[in-house]
Coordinates of C-alpha atoms in Angstrom, one line a residue:
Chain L
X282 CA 142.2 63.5 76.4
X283 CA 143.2 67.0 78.1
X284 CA 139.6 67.4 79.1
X285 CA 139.3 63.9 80.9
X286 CA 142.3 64.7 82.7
X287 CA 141.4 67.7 83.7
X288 CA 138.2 66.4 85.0
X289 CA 140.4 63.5 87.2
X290 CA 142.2 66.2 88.7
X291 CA 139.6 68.3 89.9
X292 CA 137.7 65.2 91.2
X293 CA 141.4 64.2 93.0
X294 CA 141.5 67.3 94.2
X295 CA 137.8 68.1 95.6
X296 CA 138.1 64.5 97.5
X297 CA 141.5 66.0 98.6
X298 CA 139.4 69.1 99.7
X299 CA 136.9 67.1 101.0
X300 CA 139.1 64.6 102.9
X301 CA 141.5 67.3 104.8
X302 CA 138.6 69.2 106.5
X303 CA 139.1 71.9 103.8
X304 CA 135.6 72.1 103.1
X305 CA 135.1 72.7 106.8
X306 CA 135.2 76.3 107.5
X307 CA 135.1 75.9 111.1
X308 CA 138.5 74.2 110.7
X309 CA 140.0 76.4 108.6
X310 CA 139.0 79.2 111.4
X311 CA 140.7 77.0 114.0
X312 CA 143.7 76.6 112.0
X313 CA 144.0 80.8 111.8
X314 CA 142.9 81.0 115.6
X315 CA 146.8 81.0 116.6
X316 CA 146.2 82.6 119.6
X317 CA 143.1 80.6 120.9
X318 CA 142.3 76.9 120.3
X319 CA 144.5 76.2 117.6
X320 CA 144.0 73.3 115.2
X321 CA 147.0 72.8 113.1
X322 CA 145.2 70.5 111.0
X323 CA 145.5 72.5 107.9
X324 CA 149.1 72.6 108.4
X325 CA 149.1 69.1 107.5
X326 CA 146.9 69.5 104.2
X327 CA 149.6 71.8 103.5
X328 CA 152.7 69.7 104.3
X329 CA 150.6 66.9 102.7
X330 CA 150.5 68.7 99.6
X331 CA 153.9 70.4 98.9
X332 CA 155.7 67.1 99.6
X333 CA 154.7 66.4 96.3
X334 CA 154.5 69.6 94.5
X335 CA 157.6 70.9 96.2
X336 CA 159.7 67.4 94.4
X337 CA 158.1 67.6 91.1
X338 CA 158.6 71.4 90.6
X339 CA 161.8 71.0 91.4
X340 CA 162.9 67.9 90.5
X341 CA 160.4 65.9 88.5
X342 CA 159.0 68.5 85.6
X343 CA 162.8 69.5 84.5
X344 CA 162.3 65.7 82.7
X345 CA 159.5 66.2 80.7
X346 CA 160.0 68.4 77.7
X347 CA 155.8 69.3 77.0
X348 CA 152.6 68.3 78.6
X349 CA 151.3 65.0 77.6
X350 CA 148.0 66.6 76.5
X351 CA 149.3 70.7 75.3
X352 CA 151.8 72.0 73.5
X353 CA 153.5 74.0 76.1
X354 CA 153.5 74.2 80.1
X355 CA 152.0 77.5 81.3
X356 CA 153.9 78.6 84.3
X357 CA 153.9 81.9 85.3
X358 CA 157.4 83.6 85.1
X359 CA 156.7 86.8 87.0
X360 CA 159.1 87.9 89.8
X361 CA 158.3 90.9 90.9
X362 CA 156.6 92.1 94.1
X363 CA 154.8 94.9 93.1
X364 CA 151.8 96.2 95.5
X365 CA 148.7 94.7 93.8
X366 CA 150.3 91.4 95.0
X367 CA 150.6 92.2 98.2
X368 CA 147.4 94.3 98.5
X369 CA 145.4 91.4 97.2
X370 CA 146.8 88.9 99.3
X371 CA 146.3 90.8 102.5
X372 CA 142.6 91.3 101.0
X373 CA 141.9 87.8 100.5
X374 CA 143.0 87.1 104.3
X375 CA 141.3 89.1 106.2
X376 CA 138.0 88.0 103.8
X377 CA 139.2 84.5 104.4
X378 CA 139.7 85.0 108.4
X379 CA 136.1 86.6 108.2
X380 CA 134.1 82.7 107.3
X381 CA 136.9 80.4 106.5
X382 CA 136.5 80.0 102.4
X383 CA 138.5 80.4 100.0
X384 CA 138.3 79.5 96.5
X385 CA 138.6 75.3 96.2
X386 CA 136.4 74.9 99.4
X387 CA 134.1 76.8 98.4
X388 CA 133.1 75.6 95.0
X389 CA 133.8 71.9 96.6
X390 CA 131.1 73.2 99.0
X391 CA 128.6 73.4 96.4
X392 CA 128.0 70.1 96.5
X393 CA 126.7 70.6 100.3
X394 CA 123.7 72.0 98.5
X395 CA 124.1 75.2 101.6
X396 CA 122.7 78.4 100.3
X397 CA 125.1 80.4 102.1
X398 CA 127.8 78.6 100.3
X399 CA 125.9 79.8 97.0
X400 CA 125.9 83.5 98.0
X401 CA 129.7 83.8 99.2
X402 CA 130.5 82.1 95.9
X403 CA 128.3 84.4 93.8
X404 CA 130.1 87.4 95.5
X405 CA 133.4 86.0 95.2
X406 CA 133.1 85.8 91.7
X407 CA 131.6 89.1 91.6
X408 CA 134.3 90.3 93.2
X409 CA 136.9 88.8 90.9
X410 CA 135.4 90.6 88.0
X411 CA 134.9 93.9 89.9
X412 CA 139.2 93.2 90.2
X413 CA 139.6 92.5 86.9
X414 CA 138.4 95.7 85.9
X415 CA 140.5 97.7 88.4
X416 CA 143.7 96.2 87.7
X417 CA 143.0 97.0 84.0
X418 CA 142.3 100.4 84.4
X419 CA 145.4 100.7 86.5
X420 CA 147.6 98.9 84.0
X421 CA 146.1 101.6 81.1
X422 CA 146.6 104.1 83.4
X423 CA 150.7 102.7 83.6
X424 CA 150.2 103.0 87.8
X425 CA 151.6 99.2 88.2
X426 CA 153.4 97.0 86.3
X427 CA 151.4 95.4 83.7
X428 CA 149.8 91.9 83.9
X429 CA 151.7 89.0 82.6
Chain E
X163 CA 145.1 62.7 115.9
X164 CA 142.7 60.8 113.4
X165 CA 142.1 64.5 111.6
X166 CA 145.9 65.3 111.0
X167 CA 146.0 62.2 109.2
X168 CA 143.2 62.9 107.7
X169 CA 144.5 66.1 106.6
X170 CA 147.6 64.5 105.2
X171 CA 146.1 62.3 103.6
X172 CA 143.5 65.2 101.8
X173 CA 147.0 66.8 101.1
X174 CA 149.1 64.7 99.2
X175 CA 145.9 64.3 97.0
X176 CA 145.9 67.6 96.4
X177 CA 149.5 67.6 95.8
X178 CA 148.9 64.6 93.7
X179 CA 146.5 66.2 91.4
X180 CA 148.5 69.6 91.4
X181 CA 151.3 67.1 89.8
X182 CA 148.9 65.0 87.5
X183 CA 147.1 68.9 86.1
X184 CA 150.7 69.8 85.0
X185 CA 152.4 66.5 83.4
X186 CA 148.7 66.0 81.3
X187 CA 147.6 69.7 80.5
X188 CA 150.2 71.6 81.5
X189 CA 148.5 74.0 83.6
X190 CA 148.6 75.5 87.0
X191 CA 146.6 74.2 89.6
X192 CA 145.7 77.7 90.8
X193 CA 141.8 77.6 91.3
X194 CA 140.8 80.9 91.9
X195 CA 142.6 81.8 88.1
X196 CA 141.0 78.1 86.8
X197 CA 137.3 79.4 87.9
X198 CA 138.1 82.8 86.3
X199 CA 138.6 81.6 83.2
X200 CA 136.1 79.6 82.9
X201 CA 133.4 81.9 83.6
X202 CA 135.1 85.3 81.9
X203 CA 136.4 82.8 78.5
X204 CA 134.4 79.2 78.9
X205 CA 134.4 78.7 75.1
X206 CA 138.5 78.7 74.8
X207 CA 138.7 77.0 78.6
X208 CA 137.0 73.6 78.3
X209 CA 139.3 71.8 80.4
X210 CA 139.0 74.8 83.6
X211 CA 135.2 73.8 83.3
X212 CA 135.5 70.4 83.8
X213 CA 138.0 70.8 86.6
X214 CA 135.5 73.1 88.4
X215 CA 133.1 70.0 88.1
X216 CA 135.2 67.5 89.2
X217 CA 136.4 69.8 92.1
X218 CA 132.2 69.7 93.0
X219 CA 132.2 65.8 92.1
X220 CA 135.1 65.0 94.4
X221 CA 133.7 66.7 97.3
X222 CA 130.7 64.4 96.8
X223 CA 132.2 61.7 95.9
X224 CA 133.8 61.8 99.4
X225 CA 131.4 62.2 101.8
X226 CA 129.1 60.0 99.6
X227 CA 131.8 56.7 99.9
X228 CA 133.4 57.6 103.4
X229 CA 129.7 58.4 105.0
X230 CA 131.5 61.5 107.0
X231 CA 128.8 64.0 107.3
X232 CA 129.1 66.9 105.4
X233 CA 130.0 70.4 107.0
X234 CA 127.7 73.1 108.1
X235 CA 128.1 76.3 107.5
X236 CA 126.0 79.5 108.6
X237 CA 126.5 83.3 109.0
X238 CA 125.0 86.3 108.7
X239 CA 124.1 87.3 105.2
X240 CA 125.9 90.6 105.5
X241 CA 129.4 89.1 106.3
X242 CA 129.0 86.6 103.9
X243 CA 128.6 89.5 100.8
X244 CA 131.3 91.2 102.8
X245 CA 133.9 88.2 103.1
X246 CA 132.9 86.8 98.9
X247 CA 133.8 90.4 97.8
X248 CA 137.0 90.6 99.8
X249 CA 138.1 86.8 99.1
X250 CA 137.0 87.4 95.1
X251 CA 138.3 90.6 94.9
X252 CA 141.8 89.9 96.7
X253 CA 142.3 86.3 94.8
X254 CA 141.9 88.0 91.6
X255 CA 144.7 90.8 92.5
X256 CA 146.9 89.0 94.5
X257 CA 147.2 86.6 91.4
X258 CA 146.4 83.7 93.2
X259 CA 144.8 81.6 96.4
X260 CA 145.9 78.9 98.7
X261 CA 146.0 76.6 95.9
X262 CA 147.8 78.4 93.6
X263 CA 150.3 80.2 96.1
X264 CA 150.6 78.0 98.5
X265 CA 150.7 74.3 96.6
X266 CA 152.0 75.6 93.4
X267 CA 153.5 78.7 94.0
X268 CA 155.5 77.6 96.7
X269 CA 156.9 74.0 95.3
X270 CA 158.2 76.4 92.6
X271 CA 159.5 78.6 95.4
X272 CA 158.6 81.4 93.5
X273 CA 159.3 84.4 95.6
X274 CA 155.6 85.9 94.8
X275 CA 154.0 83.0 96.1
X276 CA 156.1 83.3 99.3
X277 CA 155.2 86.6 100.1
X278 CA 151.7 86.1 98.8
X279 CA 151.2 83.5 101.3
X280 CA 153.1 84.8 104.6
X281 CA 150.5 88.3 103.4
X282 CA 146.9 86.4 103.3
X283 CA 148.4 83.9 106.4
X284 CA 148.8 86.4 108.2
X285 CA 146.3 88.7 107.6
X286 CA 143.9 86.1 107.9
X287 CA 145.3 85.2 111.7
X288 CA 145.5 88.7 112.9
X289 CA 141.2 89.0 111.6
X290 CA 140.5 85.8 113.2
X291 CA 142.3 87.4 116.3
X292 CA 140.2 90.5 116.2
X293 CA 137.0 88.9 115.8
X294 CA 137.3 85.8 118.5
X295 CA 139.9 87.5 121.1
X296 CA 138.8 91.8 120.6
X297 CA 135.4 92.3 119.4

């Protein structure tokens, strides 16, 4: 049952994607062009979406005591800002100002069937294992704080 | 005017299934740490695979019922490799992505998330900046 739900959500989603001009990296660079011709569109998708995380988080999910599918709800509980946080994130914008993808949109995208699509994806995930290396090797190393 | 509603619209779906993932599996909606998973550990992460589909499904499903055409996309082979690495790479450091930050991260109003999100916002408008306005 898990599994069907979690294939509904990431169909939700993806028409959500899909829907919001997500998927459309030309919008997604008109929406980070503040000082040209700005589309605030994704500011929208984004208002769109936290007026209904925003209530559940902090309202709604206090009610239920487990997942209806799982034994536990798995929320991360980390609250430090540590640098690898920070340097990631600045990271991920500037690659994300560079085409407008990021993650969702870009596996959304596949369905496009656009080859350049495929190759930004296949270095994406390249690149997530390249940074899952290096933040292991800096948690042996005791540099920053280990992973949750 | 028709593509802000649009985009609300596209939102609260997102929103919605960010709520829906949660209540049924009890997990995150973060995507970048969902397709992670479920290419590093697909055997103990059945459910991230089938949400990676469905996120592929939904896109088609979408342009399939509402006819919109779908978008195109082109660049330069070189700054694609370039921006994958950086977007793959910084996800997987930074802990998280729009989705994960900015939906989830921030209805929890988890301080990370916050500064995650003002980081990559902003980095991501000062490169757009320097590539349309300075170079």
């Amino acid at each position: 049952m898990n599994l069907l739900f979690a294939l509904l959500c990431g169909t939700l989603f993806g028409v959500g994607l899909a829907m919001s001009g997500m998927t459309d990296p030309a919008k997604v660079i008109g929406f980070l062009d503040l000082f040209g011709d700005w589309d605030p569109t994704l500011g929208f998708v984004m208002a769109g979406a936290l007026m209904i995380s925003l209530p559940f988080f902090q309202l709604g999910l206090g009610k239920f005591k487990a997942p209806m599918f799982a034994d536990v709800f798995r929320i991360p509980d980390r609250t430090d800002i540590d640098p690898q946080l920070v340097t990631g994130a600045a990271l991920f914008g500037t690659g994300w100002g560079l085409v407008g993808l990021c993650p969702g949109p870009v596996i959304s995208s596949l369905s496009y069937l656009n080859k350049d699509v495929l190759f930004f994806g296949v270095a994406m995930i390249a690149g997530m294992f390249i940074a899952d290396l290096v933040s292991q090797k800096l948690a042996n190393k005791g540099a920053l704080s280990p992973q949750s | 005017m028709e593509s802000y509603l649009y985009g609300l619209g596209g939102g609260l779906m997102i929103g919605l299934a960010t709520v829906v993932l949660m209540i049924s599996v009890g997990r995150i909606a973060g995507i970048s740490g969902i397709l992670f998973s479920s290419i590093k550990a697909p055997s103990g992460n059945l459910w991230a695979i089938l949400f990676v589909l469905g996120l592929v499904l939904g896109a088609a499903l979408f342009h399939a019922i509402s006819g919109a055409p779908t978008p195109a996309f082109s660049a330069p082979i070189d700054l694609i490799i370039a921006a994958g690495l950086l977007v793959g790479f910084g996800v997987k450091f930074g802990s998280g992505c729009t989705s994960g930050h900015s939906i989830c991260g921030i209805g929890r109003l988890s301080v990370r998330s916050i500064i995650a999100t003002a980081t990559f916002m902003t980095f991501g408008f000062i490169t757009v900046f320097l590539r349309l306005h300075l170079l």
